[in-house]
XYZ file of C-alpha atoms in Angstrom:
110
model
C -17.649 124.725 85.851
C -19.631 126.397 88.610
C -19.955 125.499 92.261
C -23.148 123.537 91.594
C -21.364 121.301 89.086
C -18.381 120.855 91.376
C -20.657 119.837 94.252
C -22.391 117.328 91.993
C -19.104 115.812 90.877
C -17.790 115.500 94.449
C -21.072 113.991 95.647
C -21.173 111.503 92.780
C -17.554 110.479 93.397
C -18.187 109.941 97.116
C -21.341 107.904 96.508
C -19.666 105.830 93.792
C -16.637 105.100 95.973
C -18.825 104.297 98.982
C -20.607 101.685 96.893
C -17.800 100.240 94.800
C -14.935 99.904 97.302
C -16.596 97.325 99.578
C -17.858 95.406 96.548
C -14.407 95.458 94.975
C -12.726 93.984 98.032
C -15.528 91.463 98.577
C -16.313 90.213 95.051
C -13.262 91.189 93.015
C -12.440 93.388 90.075
C -14.288 91.437 87.373
C -17.615 91.853 89.154
C -16.965 95.582 89.624
C -16.207 95.978 85.915
C -19.531 94.419 84.950
C -21.368 96.376 87.613
C -19.809 99.636 86.428
C -20.927 98.967 82.873
C -24.478 98.185 83.971
C -24.697 101.247 86.233
C -23.492 103.616 83.523
C -25.887 102.157 80.953
C -28.766 102.582 83.401
C -27.672 106.100 84.394
C -27.412 107.330 80.822
C -30.656 105.578 79.938
C -32.469 107.298 82.787
C -30.872 110.602 81.887
C -31.996 110.371 78.288
C -35.492 109.262 79.277
C -35.802 112.110 81.786
C -36.669 114.614 79.075
C -39.485 112.415 77.816
C -40.821 111.893 81.346
C -40.648 115.610 82.034
C -42.623 116.341 78.894
C -45.314 113.837 79.886
C -45.784 115.129 83.431
C -47.465 118.497 83.779
C -46.465 121.020 86.428
C -49.907 120.722 88.093
C -49.405 117.028 88.831
C -48.606 116.003 92.394
C -46.704 112.858 91.507
C -43.288 111.959 92.886
C -41.629 112.729 89.555
C -42.629 116.383 89.812
C -41.239 116.584 93.351
C -38.017 114.967 92.165
C -37.750 117.532 89.366
C -38.378 120.383 91.805
C -35.630 119.079 94.081
C -33.221 118.725 91.173
C -34.031 122.276 90.052
C -33.273 123.571 93.542
C -29.899 121.794 93.417
C -29.208 123.193 89.960
C -30.098 126.651 91.219
C -27.406 126.239 93.842
C -29.407 126.236 97.047
C -26.704 125.966 99.663
C -28.717 123.993 102.204
C -29.672 121.289 99.700
C -26.018 120.913 98.678
C -24.875 120.731 102.282
C -27.354 117.930 103.049
C -26.382 116.026 99.932
C -22.638 116.359 100.523
C -22.941 115.423 104.200
C -24.983 112.348 103.337
C -22.431 111.292 100.729
C -19.542 111.860 103.151
C -21.222 109.813 105.895
C -21.875 106.973 103.448
C -18.261 107.095 102.258
C -16.834 106.962 105.784
C -19.310 104.232 106.682
C -18.239 102.140 103.706
C -14.567 102.407 104.623
C -14.992 100.187 107.683
C -16.248 97.117 105.785
C -13.761 97.836 102.997
C -10.810 97.739 105.395
C -12.101 94.559 107.048
C -12.625 92.859 103.697
C -9.177 93.936 102.501
C -7.532 92.544 105.644
C -9.253 89.166 105.186
C -8.238 88.888 101.542
C -5.457 86.472 100.631
C -2.944 87.489 98.000
């Protein structure tokens, strides 16, 4: 596993935790289980459809899909600045989600 993969894993974990923790404390574990299933089905569906979309869109096109592919290629190539922005954004979202998570956890009755 290279640095690019490690950065992707850390970013994904931070974004997932920033989203799921407040929802878990607010709506409960059953909702989070269903949400997790739906998110993974969508993620793998998009990932498998990405090859078909890439084949349909030519490199001369100026659509948003081409720009998204170019950005993902720059991340895969390991551009340090793109990784720094992505990791900083994920870290800010994670820290920002901790505040509502703590408040929701304190209000919860056991």
